[in-house]
Short mmCIF file of C-alpha atoms in Angstrom, two decimals:
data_model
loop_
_atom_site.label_atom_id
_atom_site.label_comp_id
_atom_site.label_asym_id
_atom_site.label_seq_id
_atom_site.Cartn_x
_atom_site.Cartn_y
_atom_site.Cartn_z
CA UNK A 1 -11.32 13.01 10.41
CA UNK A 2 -8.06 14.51 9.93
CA UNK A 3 -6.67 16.50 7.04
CA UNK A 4 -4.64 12.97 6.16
CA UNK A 5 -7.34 10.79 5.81
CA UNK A 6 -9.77 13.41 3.85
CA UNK A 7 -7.22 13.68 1.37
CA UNK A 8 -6.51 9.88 1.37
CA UNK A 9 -10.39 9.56 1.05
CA UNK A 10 -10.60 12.32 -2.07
CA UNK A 11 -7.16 10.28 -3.63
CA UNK A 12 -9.14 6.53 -3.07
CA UNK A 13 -12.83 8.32 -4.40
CA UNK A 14 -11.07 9.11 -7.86
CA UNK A 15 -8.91 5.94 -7.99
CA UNK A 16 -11.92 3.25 -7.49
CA UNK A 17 -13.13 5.48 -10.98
CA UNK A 18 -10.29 5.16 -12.69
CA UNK A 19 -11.49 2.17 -14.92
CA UNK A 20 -14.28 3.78 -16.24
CA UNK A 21 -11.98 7.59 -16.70
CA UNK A 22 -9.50 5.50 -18.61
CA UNK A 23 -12.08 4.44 -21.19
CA UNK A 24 -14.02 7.78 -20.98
CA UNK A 25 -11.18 9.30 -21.67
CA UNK A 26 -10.93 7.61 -25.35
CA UNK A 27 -8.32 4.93 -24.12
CA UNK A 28 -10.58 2.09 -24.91
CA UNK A 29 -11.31 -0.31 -22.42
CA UNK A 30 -8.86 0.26 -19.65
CA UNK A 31 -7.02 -2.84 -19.36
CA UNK A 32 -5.87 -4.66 -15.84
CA UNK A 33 -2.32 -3.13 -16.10
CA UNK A 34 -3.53 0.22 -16.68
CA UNK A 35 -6.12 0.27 -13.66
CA UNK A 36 -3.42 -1.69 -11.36
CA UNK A 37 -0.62 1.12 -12.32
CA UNK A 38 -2.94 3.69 -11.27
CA UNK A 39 -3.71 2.36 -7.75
CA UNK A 40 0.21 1.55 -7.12
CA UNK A 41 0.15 5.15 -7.76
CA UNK A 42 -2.09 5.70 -4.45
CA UNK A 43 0.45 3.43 -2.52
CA UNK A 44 3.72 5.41 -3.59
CA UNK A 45 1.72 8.31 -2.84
CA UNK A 46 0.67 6.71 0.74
CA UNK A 47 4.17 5.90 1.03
CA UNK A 48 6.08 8.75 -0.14
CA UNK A 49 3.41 11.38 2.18
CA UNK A 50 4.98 9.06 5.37
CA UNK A 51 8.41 9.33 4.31
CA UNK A 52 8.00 12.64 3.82
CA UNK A 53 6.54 13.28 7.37
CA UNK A 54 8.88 11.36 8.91
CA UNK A 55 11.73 12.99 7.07
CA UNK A 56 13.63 9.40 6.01
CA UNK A 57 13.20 6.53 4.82
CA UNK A 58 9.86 4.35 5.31
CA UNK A 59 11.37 1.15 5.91
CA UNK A 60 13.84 2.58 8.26
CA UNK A 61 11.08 5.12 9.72
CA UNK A 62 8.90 2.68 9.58
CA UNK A 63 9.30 -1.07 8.94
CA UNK A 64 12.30 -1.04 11.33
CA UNK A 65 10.66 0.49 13.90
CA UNK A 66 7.51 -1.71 13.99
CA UNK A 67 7.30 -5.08 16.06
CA UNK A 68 6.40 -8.01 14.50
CA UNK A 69 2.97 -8.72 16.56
CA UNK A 70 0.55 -5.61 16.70
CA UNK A 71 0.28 -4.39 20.37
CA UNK A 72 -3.00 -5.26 21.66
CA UNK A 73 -3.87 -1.70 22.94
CA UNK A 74 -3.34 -0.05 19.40
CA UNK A 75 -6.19 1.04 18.19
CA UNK A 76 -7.41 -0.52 15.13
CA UNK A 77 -8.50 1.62 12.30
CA UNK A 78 -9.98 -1.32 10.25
CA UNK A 79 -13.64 -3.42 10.95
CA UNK A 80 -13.32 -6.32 11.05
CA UNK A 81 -9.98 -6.65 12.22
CA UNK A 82 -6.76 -7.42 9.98
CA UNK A 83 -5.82 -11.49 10.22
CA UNK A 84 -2.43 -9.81 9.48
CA UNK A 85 0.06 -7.45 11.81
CA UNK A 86 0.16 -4.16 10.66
CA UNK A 87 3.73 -4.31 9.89
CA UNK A 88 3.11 -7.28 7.57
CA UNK A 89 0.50 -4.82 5.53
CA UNK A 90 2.92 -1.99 5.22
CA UNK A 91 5.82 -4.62 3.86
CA UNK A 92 3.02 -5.21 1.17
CA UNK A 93 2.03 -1.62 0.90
CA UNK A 94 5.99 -1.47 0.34
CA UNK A 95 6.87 -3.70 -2.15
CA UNK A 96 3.97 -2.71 -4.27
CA UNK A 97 5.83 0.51 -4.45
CA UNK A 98 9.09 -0.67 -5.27
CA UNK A 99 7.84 -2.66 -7.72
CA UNK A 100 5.82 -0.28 -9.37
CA UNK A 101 8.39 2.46 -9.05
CA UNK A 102 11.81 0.20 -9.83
CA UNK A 103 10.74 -2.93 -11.99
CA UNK A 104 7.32 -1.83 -13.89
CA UNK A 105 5.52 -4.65 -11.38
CA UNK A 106 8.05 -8.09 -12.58
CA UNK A 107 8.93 -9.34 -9.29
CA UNK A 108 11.58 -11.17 -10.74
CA UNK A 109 13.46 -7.46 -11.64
CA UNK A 110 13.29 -6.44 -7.64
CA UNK A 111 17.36 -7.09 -6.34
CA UNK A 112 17.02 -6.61 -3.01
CA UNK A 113 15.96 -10.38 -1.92
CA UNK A 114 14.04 -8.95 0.65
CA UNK A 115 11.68 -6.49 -1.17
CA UNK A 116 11.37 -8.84 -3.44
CA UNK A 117 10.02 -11.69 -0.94
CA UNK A 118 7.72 -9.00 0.39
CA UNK A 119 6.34 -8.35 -3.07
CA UNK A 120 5.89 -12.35 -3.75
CA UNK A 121 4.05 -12.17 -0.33
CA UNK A 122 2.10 -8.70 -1.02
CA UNK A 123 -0.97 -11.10 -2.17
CA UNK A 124 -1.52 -12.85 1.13
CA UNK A 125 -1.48 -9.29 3.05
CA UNK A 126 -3.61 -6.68 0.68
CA UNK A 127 -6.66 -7.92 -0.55
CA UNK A 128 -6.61 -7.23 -4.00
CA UNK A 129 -3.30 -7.95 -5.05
CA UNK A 130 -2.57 -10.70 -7.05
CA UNK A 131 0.75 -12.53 -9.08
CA UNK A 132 0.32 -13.12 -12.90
CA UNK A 133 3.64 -14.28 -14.64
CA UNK A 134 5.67 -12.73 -11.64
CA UNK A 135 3.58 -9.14 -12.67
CA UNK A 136 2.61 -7.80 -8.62
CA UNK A 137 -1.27 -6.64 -9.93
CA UNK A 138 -3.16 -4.31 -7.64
CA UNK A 139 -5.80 -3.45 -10.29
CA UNK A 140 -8.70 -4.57 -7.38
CA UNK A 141 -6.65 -3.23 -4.76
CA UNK A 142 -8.10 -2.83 -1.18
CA UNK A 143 -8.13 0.91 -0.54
CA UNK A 144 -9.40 0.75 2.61
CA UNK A 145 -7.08 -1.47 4.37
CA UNK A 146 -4.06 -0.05 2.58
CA UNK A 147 -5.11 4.57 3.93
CA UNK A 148 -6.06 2.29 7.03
CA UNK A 149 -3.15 0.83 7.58
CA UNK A 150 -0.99 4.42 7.23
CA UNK A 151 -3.63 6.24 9.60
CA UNK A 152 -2.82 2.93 12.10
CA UNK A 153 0.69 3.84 11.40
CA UNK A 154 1.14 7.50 11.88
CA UNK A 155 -0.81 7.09 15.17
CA UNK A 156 1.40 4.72 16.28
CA UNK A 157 4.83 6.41 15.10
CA UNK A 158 3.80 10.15 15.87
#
């Protein structure tokens, strides 16, 4: 396992708890937003560690730069296999970002037309991601599919 993915594993061990630190923390029950802007958290952090590594931009470091169709001889990181392309995951993993980052989740408040498709669209890609009132939710967010999907990438884009 490499350094990466043992820190992605320690980030997704405390976020699948965070429900039940929000409320033990005195909160009260933690409510869908609250646990759904804690795991966008893990995806800008996903996203900001790549950008980071790659020293730009992720969707011109990395959306640009990925074909459409996954190459049959990548590996694949995830059992059973994605129905979707990995690029079509990391739009998702994306959009979740801006969206948590730029609009406080209201698709509607995204300007770039594109993003904002890709957050509409985030639902059919990450399990666990849902639209309510044109909020992007991710409070049952796949974890394992979205630190899969980044280990696929930085394989892939060394």
């Amino acid at each position: 396992m490499s350094e990466f993915e043992q820190i992605a594993n320690d980030v997704v061990t405390a976020m699948e708890t965070a429900e039940y630190r929000i409320s033990e923390f005195g909160y009260g029950a933690a409510t869908d937003e609250a646990v759904s802007a804690v795991n966008a958290g893990l995806v800008t952090w996903l996203i900001s560690s790549e950008e980071r590594r790659l020293n730009g931009s992720f969707r011109k470091k990395v959306l640009d730069q990925l074909p459409n169709n996954d190459d049959p001889n990548w590996q694949s990181y995830i059992s059973p296999q994605p129905t979707h392309s990995l690029k079509r995951r990391l739009e998702a993993l994306w959009d979740i970002r801006i969206a948590y980052t730029h609009t406080a989740a209201d698709v509607t408040m995204i300007s770039n037309a594109q993003n904002q498709q890709y957050a509409i669209d985030a639902p059919r890609y990450i399990n666990g991601c849902e639209l309510r009132n044109n909020i992007l939710m991710v409070n049952k967010l796949d974890f394992h599919t979205a630190v899969r999907s980044i280990v696929q990438v930085r394989d892939i884009l060394k």
